[in-house]
CSV table of C-alpha atoms in Angstrom, one decimal:
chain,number,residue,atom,x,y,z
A,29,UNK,CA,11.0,44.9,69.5
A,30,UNK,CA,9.7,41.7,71.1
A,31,UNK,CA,6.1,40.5,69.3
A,32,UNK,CA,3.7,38.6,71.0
A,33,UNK,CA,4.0,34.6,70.2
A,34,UNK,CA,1.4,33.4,68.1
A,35,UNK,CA,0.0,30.1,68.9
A,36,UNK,CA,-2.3,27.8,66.8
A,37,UNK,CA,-5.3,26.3,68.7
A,38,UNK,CA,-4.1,23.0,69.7
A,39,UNK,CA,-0.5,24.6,70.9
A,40,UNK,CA,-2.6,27.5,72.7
A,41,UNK,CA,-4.6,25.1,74.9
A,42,UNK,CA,-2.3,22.6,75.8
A,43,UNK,CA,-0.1,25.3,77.2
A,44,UNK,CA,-2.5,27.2,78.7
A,45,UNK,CA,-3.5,24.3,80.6
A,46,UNK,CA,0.2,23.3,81.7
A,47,UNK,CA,0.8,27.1,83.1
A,48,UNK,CA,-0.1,27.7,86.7
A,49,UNK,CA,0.0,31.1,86.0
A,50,UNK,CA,-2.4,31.5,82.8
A,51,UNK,CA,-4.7,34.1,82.8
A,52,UNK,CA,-7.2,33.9,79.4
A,53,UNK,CA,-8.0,37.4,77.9
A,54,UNK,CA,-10.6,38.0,75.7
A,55,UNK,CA,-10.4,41.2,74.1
A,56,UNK,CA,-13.5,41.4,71.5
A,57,UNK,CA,-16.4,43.3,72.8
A,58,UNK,CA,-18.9,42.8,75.3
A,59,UNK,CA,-21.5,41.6,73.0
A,60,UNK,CA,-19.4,39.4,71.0
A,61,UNK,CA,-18.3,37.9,74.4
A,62,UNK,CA,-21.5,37.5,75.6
A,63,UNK,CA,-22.2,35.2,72.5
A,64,UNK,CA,-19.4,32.8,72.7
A,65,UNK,CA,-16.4,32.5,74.8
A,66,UNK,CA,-14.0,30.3,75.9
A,67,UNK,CA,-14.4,29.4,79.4
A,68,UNK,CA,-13.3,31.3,82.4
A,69,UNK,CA,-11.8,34.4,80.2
A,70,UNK,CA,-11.9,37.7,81.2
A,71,UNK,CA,-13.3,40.8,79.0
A,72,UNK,CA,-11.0,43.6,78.3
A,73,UNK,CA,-12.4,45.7,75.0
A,74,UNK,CA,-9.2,46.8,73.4
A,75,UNK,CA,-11.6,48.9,71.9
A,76,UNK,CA,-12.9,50.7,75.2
A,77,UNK,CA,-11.4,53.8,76.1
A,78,UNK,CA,-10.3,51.8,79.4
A,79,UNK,CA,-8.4,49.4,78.2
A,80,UNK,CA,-5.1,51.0,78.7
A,81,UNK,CA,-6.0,51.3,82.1
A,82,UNK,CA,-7.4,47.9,82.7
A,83,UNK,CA,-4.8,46.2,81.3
A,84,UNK,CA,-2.3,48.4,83.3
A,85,UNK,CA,-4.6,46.6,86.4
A,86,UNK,CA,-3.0,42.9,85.5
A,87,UNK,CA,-0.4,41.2,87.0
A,88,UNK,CA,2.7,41.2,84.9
A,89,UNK,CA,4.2,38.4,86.4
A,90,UNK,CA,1.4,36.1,85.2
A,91,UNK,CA,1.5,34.7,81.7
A,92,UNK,CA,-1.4,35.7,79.7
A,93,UNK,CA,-3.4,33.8,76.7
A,94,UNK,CA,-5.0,36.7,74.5
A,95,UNK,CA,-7.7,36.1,72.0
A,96,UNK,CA,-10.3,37.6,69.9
A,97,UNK,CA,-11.9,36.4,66.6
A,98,UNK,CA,-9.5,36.0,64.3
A,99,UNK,CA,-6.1,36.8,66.2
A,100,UNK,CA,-5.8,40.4,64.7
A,101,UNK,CA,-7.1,42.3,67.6
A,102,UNK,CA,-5.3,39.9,70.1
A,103,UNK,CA,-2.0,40.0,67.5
A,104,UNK,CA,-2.0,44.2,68.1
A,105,UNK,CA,-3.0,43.9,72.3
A,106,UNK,CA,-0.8,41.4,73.4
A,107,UNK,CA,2.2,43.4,71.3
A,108,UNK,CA,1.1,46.5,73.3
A,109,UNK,CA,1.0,44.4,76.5
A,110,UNK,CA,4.7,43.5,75.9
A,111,UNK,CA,5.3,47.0,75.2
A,112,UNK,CA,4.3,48.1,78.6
A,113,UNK,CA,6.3,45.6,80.3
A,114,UNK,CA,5.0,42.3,80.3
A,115,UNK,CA,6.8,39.3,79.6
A,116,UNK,CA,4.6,36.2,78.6
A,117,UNK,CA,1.9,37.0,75.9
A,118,UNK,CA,0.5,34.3,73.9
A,119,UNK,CA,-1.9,35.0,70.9
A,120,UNK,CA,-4.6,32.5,69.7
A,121,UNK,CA,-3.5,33.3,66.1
A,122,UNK,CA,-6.7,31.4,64.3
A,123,UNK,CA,-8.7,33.6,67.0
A,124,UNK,CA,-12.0,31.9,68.2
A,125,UNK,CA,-13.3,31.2,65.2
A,126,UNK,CA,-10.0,28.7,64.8
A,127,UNK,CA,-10.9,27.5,68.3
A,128,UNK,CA,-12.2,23.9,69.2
A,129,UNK,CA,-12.5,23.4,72.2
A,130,UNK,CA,-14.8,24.2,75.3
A,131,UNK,CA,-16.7,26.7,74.6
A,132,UNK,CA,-19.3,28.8,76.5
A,133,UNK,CA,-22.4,30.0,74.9
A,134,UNK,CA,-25.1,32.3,75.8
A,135,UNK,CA,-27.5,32.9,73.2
């Protein structure tokens, strides 16, 4: 079985940015998003009972960038991403809290 790729901060960004086709994931929770995010990623709760469904929503042809606080819940979504069929999952492995660079902020 394929695992997702686990990328360190500085290797996560500068790939993210070369890749046409990156889509950023964030899948904490809505509050914790709503806190602190990195720029221009989308919410998808693996926690929600929808998240199977949303996920099964994204185009598997694009590469995606997964993230959460500390890469564990981003390790275990992006593994069940490549699961269901996709083929470019990269995991922030230090999660946000390893993260240092733009960053948006709402409280």
């Amino acid at each position: 079985m394929k695992l997702v790729e686990n990328l360190d901060a500085k290797t996560f960004e500068k790939k993210m940015e070369e890749d046409k086709d990156a889509v950023l994931l964030d899948v904490r929770t809505p509050m914790e998003h709503q806190m602190v995010r990195i720029p221009n990623s989308i919410l998808i709760d693996i926690n929600s009972p929808s998240f199977v469904e949303e996920i099964d929503k994204l185009d598997k042809s694009k590469s995606y960038y997964v993230y959460c606080r500390s890469g564990n819940r981003s390790f275990h979504a992006g593994n069940y991403m490549l699961k269901v069929g996709f083929e470019k999952v990269y995991n922030l492995e230090p999660g946000i809290i390893g993260w240092n660079g733009k960053k948006e902020l709402s409280i």
